[in-house]
Amino acid sequence: MHVYGAVVIGAGQAGLSASFHLTRLGIDHVVLDANDRPGGAWQHRWDSLSMHDVHGVADLPDAPAPGDSRERANVVVPAWFGRYEDHNRLPVVRPVRVDRVTDDDGLLVVHAGERSWTGRTLVNATGTWTQPFVPYYPGAETFLGEQLHTSDYPGPDHFRGKRVVVVGGGASAVQLLGELAPRTDVVWVTRRAPVWRDDFDENVGRHAIGLVQERVREGLPPASVVSVTGLALRPQEQEAARLGVYERRREMFARIEPDGVRWADGSFERADVILWATGFRPAVGHLAPLHLRSERGGIALLQSGADVQTATTAVRDPRVQLVGYGPSASTIGGNRAGRAAALAVRRYLAAHEGANVAADNPRESAAAG
């Protein structure tokens, strides 16, 4: 049985960053990815999403991100990821759908059907895309039209001539409304009034990430930061604004009926489609056997530096690093967390395998940067 220094689960932005730094540090590892090809969640985005439309893709270590273009994001980013894997000879194995991770006398065993991989540490980089969240409302099962989540969005042309209720108060809802409103009849529904901003203040962004980290530190599940950072309309959403779709936002309905949605006051909106832009939850179910969750429902993480996005080490098990979780759930956060996780892995191995792994020193830390 081969025992790796680290097993990485997931080959999206955070997983590739972690693998790059583990490679730089000389740590024997393998990267298990559930997809058939490179690209992480990006390969599953809708065809109408161009590189011009995305909210930003951070550089990978030693590899600048693709620039602004009208090319499809679900083609450009996966191709970039694939080149990165090849150029850096990252040890990615796919497709591997991990079922669970267990403890076997101090070693971590990653199970995928009949296959398994064993490591002294684990870097979990599974993101959220595979865990779309759709809240339940009474009558949902009676609806005769389509119910789709953002993860299933097939592009705006699919909705021509249909009346669409878009549910959600985040950036994805605003973006989808921007595509749909010029083409078809839409109604926007949110639980809370959106917070709008004119431009993005970097200090606000840092504050928002800090609030997420505070929740994670306390063992609470990560939450959206949109209520702090606010929403802004980009040029491609101005036509929808001119049509008044954002101003006509309604509070959340009370129930779903076969041909639409109804509010507590009895008012009704007919709908052919309910499009749930209601976000995602962390894909961490496979970690359940390790009992990492706190009594408050989240996985508490230790912060290793001044940057809150370096919080990767599970409080309940220092062998486990989570990247792209909580404060690092963004492309730039995933990069920073990948480096932090690799350094944390080295520290753990140095402490427990002292003769085989060098302790931290400035030169090695620089090599991982």
Coordinates of C-alpha atoms in Angstrom, one line a residue:
M1 CA 0.0 0.0 0.0
H2 CA 1.4 3.4 -1.0
V3 CA 1.0 6.1 1.6
Y4 CA 1.0 9.6 0.2
G5 CA 2.1 12.7 2.1
A6 CA -1.2 14.3 1.0
V7 CA -4.2 13.3 -1.0
V8 CA -5.9 16.3 -2.7
I9 CA -9.6 15.9 -3.6
G10 CA -10.7 18.2 -6.4
A11 CA -8.8 19.8 -9.4
G12 CA -10.4 23.2 -9.6
Q13 CA -8.6 26.4 -8.9
A14 CA -7.9 25.7 -5.2
G15 CA -6.9 22.1 -5.8
L16 CA -4.5 23.0 -8.6
S17 CA -2.9 25.7 -6.5
A18 CA -2.5 23.2 -3.6
S19 CA -0.9 20.6 -5.9
F20 CA 1.5 23.2 -7.4
H21 CA 2.8 24.2 -4.0
L22 CA 2.9 20.6 -2.7
T23 CA 5.0 19.8 -5.8
R24 CA 7.3 22.7 -5.1
L25 CA 7.8 21.5 -1.5
G26 CA 8.6 18.0 -2.7
I27 CA 5.6 16.4 -1.0
D28 CA 4.4 13.2 -2.5
H29 CA 0.7 13.5 -3.3
V30 CA -2.1 12.7 -5.7
V31 CA -5.0 14.8 -6.9
L32 CA -8.4 13.0 -7.3
D33 CA -10.9 14.8 -9.6
A34 CA -14.5 13.7 -10.2
N35 CA -14.6 15.2 -13.7
D36 CA -13.8 13.4 -17.0
R37 CA -11.5 16.3 -18.1
P38 CA -9.8 19.4 -16.7
G39 CA -11.7 22.5 -15.8
G40 CA -13.3 22.0 -12.4
A41 CA -16.8 23.6 -12.2
W42 CA -16.0 26.0 -15.1
Q43 CA -16.6 23.2 -17.7
H44 CA -20.2 23.0 -16.5
R45 CA -21.1 26.7 -16.8
W46 CA -23.7 27.7 -19.5
D47 CA -22.5 28.4 -23.0
S48 CA -23.6 32.0 -23.1
L49 CA -21.2 32.9 -20.2
S50 CA -18.2 34.6 -21.9
M51 CA -14.9 35.6 -20.4
H52 CA -16.3 39.1 -20.6
D53 CA -19.2 38.2 -18.4
V54 CA -17.4 36.3 -15.6
H55 CA -16.8 38.2 -12.3
G56 CA -13.1 37.5 -12.4
V57 CA -10.7 34.6 -12.6
A58 CA -7.6 34.8 -10.5
D59 CA -4.2 33.8 -11.8
L60 CA -2.9 30.3 -10.9
P61 CA 0.6 30.2 -9.3
D62 CA 3.1 31.2 -12.1
A63 CA 0.3 31.3 -14.7
P64 CA -1.7 34.5 -15.6
A65 CA -5.4 33.9 -16.1
P66 CA -6.9 34.2 -19.5
G67 CA -8.0 37.8 -20.4
D68 CA -11.3 39.4 -21.2
S69 CA -12.8 38.1 -24.4
R70 CA -16.1 37.1 -26.0
E71 CA -15.0 33.4 -26.0
R72 CA -17.0 30.9 -23.9
A73 CA -15.7 30.6 -20.3
N74 CA -16.6 26.9 -20.2
V75 CA -14.0 26.4 -23.0
V76 CA -11.3 28.9 -22.2
V77 CA -10.9 28.2 -18.5
P78 CA -10.9 24.4 -18.8
A79 CA -8.3 24.6 -21.6
W80 CA -6.1 26.8 -19.4
F81 CA -6.5 24.4 -16.4
G82 CA -5.5 21.5 -18.7
R83 CA -2.4 23.2 -20.0
Y84 CA -1.5 24.1 -16.4
E85 CA -1.8 20.4 -15.2
D86 CA 0.4 19.3 -18.1
H87 CA 3.0 22.0 -17.8
N88 CA 3.5 21.5 -14.1
R89 CA 3.1 17.7 -14.3
L90 CA 0.5 17.7 -11.6
P91 CA -0.5 14.2 -10.5
V92 CA -4.2 14.3 -11.3
V93 CA -6.2 11.1 -11.6
R94 CA -9.7 11.3 -13.1
P95 CA -12.5 10.5 -13.1
V96 CA -12.6 9.7 -9.4
R97 CA -15.8 10.3 -7.4
V98 CA -14.9 10.2 -3.8
D99 CA -17.5 8.5 -1.5
R100 CA -16.0 9.0 1.9
V101 CA -12.8 9.5 3.9
T102 CA -12.1 7.4 6.9
D103 CA -9.4 7.1 9.5
D104 CA -7.4 3.9 9.5
D105 CA -5.1 3.8 12.5
G106 CA -3.9 7.4 12.0
L107 CA -3.9 7.3 8.2
L108 CA -6.6 8.9 6.1
V109 CA -8.2 6.6 3.5
V110 CA -10.0 8.1 0.6
H111 CA -12.6 5.7 -0.9
A112 CA -14.1 5.9 -4.4
G113 CA -16.2 2.8 -5.0
E114 CA -13.8 -0.2 -4.9
R115 CA -10.7 2.0 -5.2
S116 CA -8.9 3.8 -2.4
W117 CA -5.9 6.1 -1.7
T118 CA -4.1 6.5 1.6
G119 CA -2.5 9.6 2.9
R120 CA -1.0 11.1 6.0
T121 CA -2.9 14.3 5.3
L122 CA -5.8 15.5 3.2
V123 CA -6.5 18.7 1.2
N124 CA -10.2 19.0 0.4
A125 CA -10.8 21.2 -2.6
T126 CA -14.3 20.1 -3.7
G127 CA -15.9 23.5 -3.8
T128 CA -19.7 23.9 -4.0
W129 CA -20.8 23.3 -7.6
T130 CA -22.0 19.8 -7.0
Q131 CA -24.2 20.9 -4.1
P132 CA -26.8 23.3 -5.5
F133 CA -29.2 24.6 -2.8
V134 CA -32.9 24.8 -3.6
P135 CA -35.1 25.8 -0.6
Y136 CA -38.4 24.0 -0.2
Y137 CA -41.7 26.0 -0.5
P138 CA -45.1 24.4 -0.1
G139 CA -46.5 23.1 -3.3
A140 CA -43.2 22.8 -5.1
E141 CA -44.0 19.2 -6.1
T142 CA -47.2 20.4 -7.9
F143 CA -45.6 22.8 -10.3
L144 CA -46.3 21.8 -13.9
G145 CA -43.6 24.0 -15.5
E146 CA -39.8 23.7 -15.2
Q147 CA -37.8 24.2 -12.1
L148 CA -34.1 24.9 -12.7
H149 CA -31.1 25.8 -10.6
T150 CA -28.3 28.1 -11.7
S151 CA -26.2 25.0 -12.1
D152 CA -28.7 23.7 -14.7
Y153 CA -29.0 27.0 -16.6
P154 CA -29.1 26.2 -20.3
G155 CA -28.6 29.8 -21.6
P156 CA -31.1 32.6 -22.4
D157 CA -32.5 31.2 -25.6
H158 CA -34.1 28.3 -23.8
F159 CA -36.5 30.8 -22.1
R160 CA -37.8 32.8 -25.1
G161 CA -41.6 33.2 -24.9
K162 CA -41.7 31.8 -21.3
R163 CA -42.6 33.6 -18.1
V164 CA -39.7 33.1 -15.7
V165 CA -39.6 33.7 -11.9
V166 CA -36.0 34.2 -10.9
V167 CA -35.5 33.5 -7.2
G168 CA -32.4 34.8 -5.3
G169 CA -30.7 37.9 -4.2
G170 CA -27.1 37.3 -5.2
A171 CA -24.9 38.2 -8.1
S172 CA -26.0 35.2 -10.1
A173 CA -29.6 36.3 -10.0
V174 CA -28.7 39.8 -11.2
Q175 CA -26.6 38.3 -14.0
L176 CA -29.3 35.9 -15.2
L177 CA -31.9 38.7 -15.1
G178 CA -29.6 40.7 -17.2
E179 CA -29.6 38.0 -19.9
L180 CA -33.3 37.1 -19.7
A181 CA -35.1 40.4 -19.3
P182 CA -34.3 41.6 -22.9
R183 CA -35.6 38.3 -24.3
T184 CA -38.6 37.2 -22.2
D185 CA -40.9 38.1 -19.3
V186 CA -39.3 37.8 -15.9
V187 CA -40.2 38.4 -12.3
W188 CA -37.5 38.8 -9.7
V189 CA -38.1 37.5 -6.1
T190 CA -35.8 37.7 -3.1
R191 CA -36.1 37.1 0.6
R192 CA -34.4 40.3 1.5
A193 CA -34.1 43.7 -0.3
P194 CA -30.9 43.8 -2.3
V195 CA -28.1 46.1 -1.2
W196 CA -26.8 48.1 -4.2
R197 CA -23.5 49.8 -4.6
D198 CA -22.0 52.1 -7.2
D199 CA -18.5 50.6 -7.3
F200 CA -16.5 48.0 -5.4
D201 CA -14.5 49.2 -2.4
E202 CA -11.7 46.7 -1.6
N203 CA -12.0 47.5 2.1
V204 CA -15.7 46.3 1.9
G205 CA -14.5 43.1 0.3
R206 CA -11.9 42.5 3.0
H207 CA -14.5 43.2 5.7
A208 CA -16.9 40.7 4.1
I209 CA -14.3 38.0 3.9
G210 CA -13.5 38.7 7.5
L211 CA -17.1 38.2 8.5
V212 CA -17.1 34.8 6.7
Q213 CA -14.0 33.8 8.5
E214 CA -15.5 34.8 11.9
R215 CA -18.4 32.4 11.2
V216 CA -16.0 29.6 10.2
R217 CA -13.8 30.3 13.3
E218 CA -16.9 29.9 15.5
G219 CA -17.8 26.6 13.8
L220 CA -20.8 28.0 11.9
P221 CA -21.6 27.1 8.2
P222 CA -20.2 29.6 5.7
A223 CA -22.7 32.3 4.6
S224 CA -23.0 34.6 1.6
V225 CA -21.1 37.9 1.6
V226 CA -23.3 39.7 -0.8
S227 CA -25.2 41.4 2.0
V228 CA -21.9 43.1 2.9
T229 CA -20.3 43.7 -0.4
G230 CA -23.5 44.7 -2.2
L231 CA -24.6 44.3 -5.8
A232 CA -23.7 46.3 -8.8
L233 CA -25.0 46.4 -12.3
R234 CA -22.4 45.8 -15.0
P235 CA -22.8 47.3 -18.6
Q236 CA -24.3 44.0 -19.9
E237 CA -27.1 44.3 -17.3
Q238 CA -28.1 47.9 -18.1
E239 CA -30.7 47.0 -20.6
A240 CA -32.5 44.9 -18.0
A241 CA -32.3 47.9 -15.7
R242 CA -33.8 50.1 -18.3
L243 CA -36.7 47.7 -18.6
G244 CA -37.3 48.0 -14.9
V245 CA -36.9 44.4 -13.9
Y246 CA -34.7 45.2 -10.9
E247 CA -37.0 47.9 -9.6
R248 CA -40.0 45.5 -9.8
R249 CA -38.5 43.0 -7.4
R250 CA -41.0 41.3 -5.1
E251 CA -40.7 39.8 -1.7
M252 CA -40.6 36.0 -1.4
F253 CA -43.8 34.1 -2.3
A254 CA -45.5 31.9 0.2
R255 CA -46.3 28.8 -1.9
I256 CA -46.0 27.3 -5.4
E257 CA -49.0 26.3 -7.4
P258 CA -49.3 24.2 -10.6
D259 CA -49.1 27.2 -12.8
G260 CA -47.3 29.8 -10.8
V261 CA -46.5 31.3 -7.4
R262 CA -48.7 32.9 -4.8
W263 CA -47.9 35.4 -2.0
A264 CA -49.3 35.5 1.5
D265 CA -51.6 38.4 0.6
G266 CA -53.2 36.3 -2.1
S267 CA -51.5 37.9 -5.1
F268 CA -50.4 35.5 -7.9
E269 CA -47.8 35.4 -10.7
R270 CA -48.2 32.9 -13.5
A271 CA -44.9 31.1 -14.3
D272 CA -43.6 28.7 -16.9
V273 CA -40.2 28.4 -15.2
I274 CA -38.9 28.9 -11.7
L275 CA -35.2 29.6 -11.9
W276 CA -33.6 29.1 -8.5
A277 CA -30.5 31.3 -8.2
T278 CA -30.2 30.4 -4.6
G279 CA -26.6 29.4 -4.3
F280 CA -24.6 26.4 -3.3
R281 CA -23.5 24.6 -0.2
P282 CA -19.9 23.2 0.5
A283 CA -19.4 19.7 -0.9
V284 CA -18.1 18.1 2.2
G285 CA -20.4 15.2 2.8
H286 CA -17.6 12.7 2.1
L287 CA -15.8 14.0 5.1
A288 CA -18.6 13.1 7.5
P289 CA -16.8 10.0 8.9
L290 CA -14.0 12.2 10.2
H291 CA -16.5 14.2 12.4
L292 CA -15.1 17.6 11.6
R293 CA -18.3 19.6 12.1
S294 CA -18.8 21.5 15.3
E295 CA -22.0 21.5 17.3
R296 CA -23.0 24.6 15.4
G297 CA -23.0 22.8 12.0
G298 CA -19.9 24.1 10.3
I299 CA -16.2 23.1 10.1
A300 CA -14.1 25.4 12.2
L301 CA -10.8 26.3 10.7
L302 CA -7.5 27.6 12.1
Q303 CA -6.0 30.7 10.6
S304 CA -2.2 30.5 9.9
G305 CA -1.4 34.1 9.1
A306 CA -2.7 37.6 8.9
D307 CA -4.7 36.9 5.7
V308 CA -8.0 35.3 6.7
Q309 CA -8.0 33.4 3.4
T310 CA -5.1 31.3 4.9
A311 CA -7.6 29.6 7.3
T312 CA -7.4 26.0 6.0
T313 CA -6.7 23.6 8.9
A314 CA -9.6 21.8 10.5
V315 CA -9.7 22.5 14.2
R316 CA -10.9 19.0 15.0
D317 CA -8.3 17.3 12.8
P318 CA -5.0 19.1 11.8
R319 CA -4.4 16.4 9.2
V320 CA -7.2 17.9 7.1
Q321 CA -7.0 21.1 5.1
L322 CA -10.0 22.7 3.5
V323 CA -9.4 25.1 0.5
G324 CA -12.1 26.9 -1.3
Y325 CA -14.2 26.7 1.8
G326 CA -15.5 29.7 3.8
P327 CA -13.2 32.7 3.4
S328 CA -11.3 31.1 0.6
A329 CA -14.4 30.3 -1.5
S330 CA -13.3 32.4 -4.5
T331 CA -10.7 32.0 -7.3
I332 CA -8.1 34.4 -5.6
G333 CA -9.0 32.9 -2.1
G334 CA -8.5 29.4 -3.5
N335 CA -5.0 30.3 -4.7
R336 CA -4.0 31.8 -1.3
A337 CA -5.5 28.9 0.5
G338 CA -3.8 26.4 -1.7
R339 CA -0.4 27.8 -0.7
A340 CA -1.4 27.9 3.0
A341 CA -2.6 24.3 2.9
A342 CA 0.6 23.0 1.3
L343 CA 2.6 24.8 4.0
A344 CA 0.3 23.4 6.7
V345 CA 0.8 19.9 5.3
R346 CA 4.5 20.3 5.4
R347 CA 4.4 21.5 9.0
Y348 CA 2.2 18.5 10.0
L349 CA 4.5 16.1 8.3
A350 CA 7.6 17.7 9.8
A351 CA 6.2 17.4 13.2
H352 CA 5.1 13.8 12.8
E353 CA 7.7 12.5 10.3
G354 CA 10.6 14.7 11.4
A355 CA 13.4 12.8 9.7
N356 CA 11.6 12.8 6.3
V357 CA 10.3 16.3 6.0
A358 CA 12.2 19.5 6.6
A359 CA 10.8 22.0 9.0
D360 CA 9.7 25.5 7.8
N361 CA 12.4 27.9 7.0
P362 CA 12.4 31.2 5.0
R363 CA 14.0 29.8 1.9
E364 CA 11.4 26.9 1.6
S365 CA 8.5 29.3 2.3
A366 CA 9.7 31.5 -0.5
A367 CA 9.9 28.5 -2.8
A368 CA 6.2 27.9 -2.1
G369 CA 5.2 31.5 -2.9

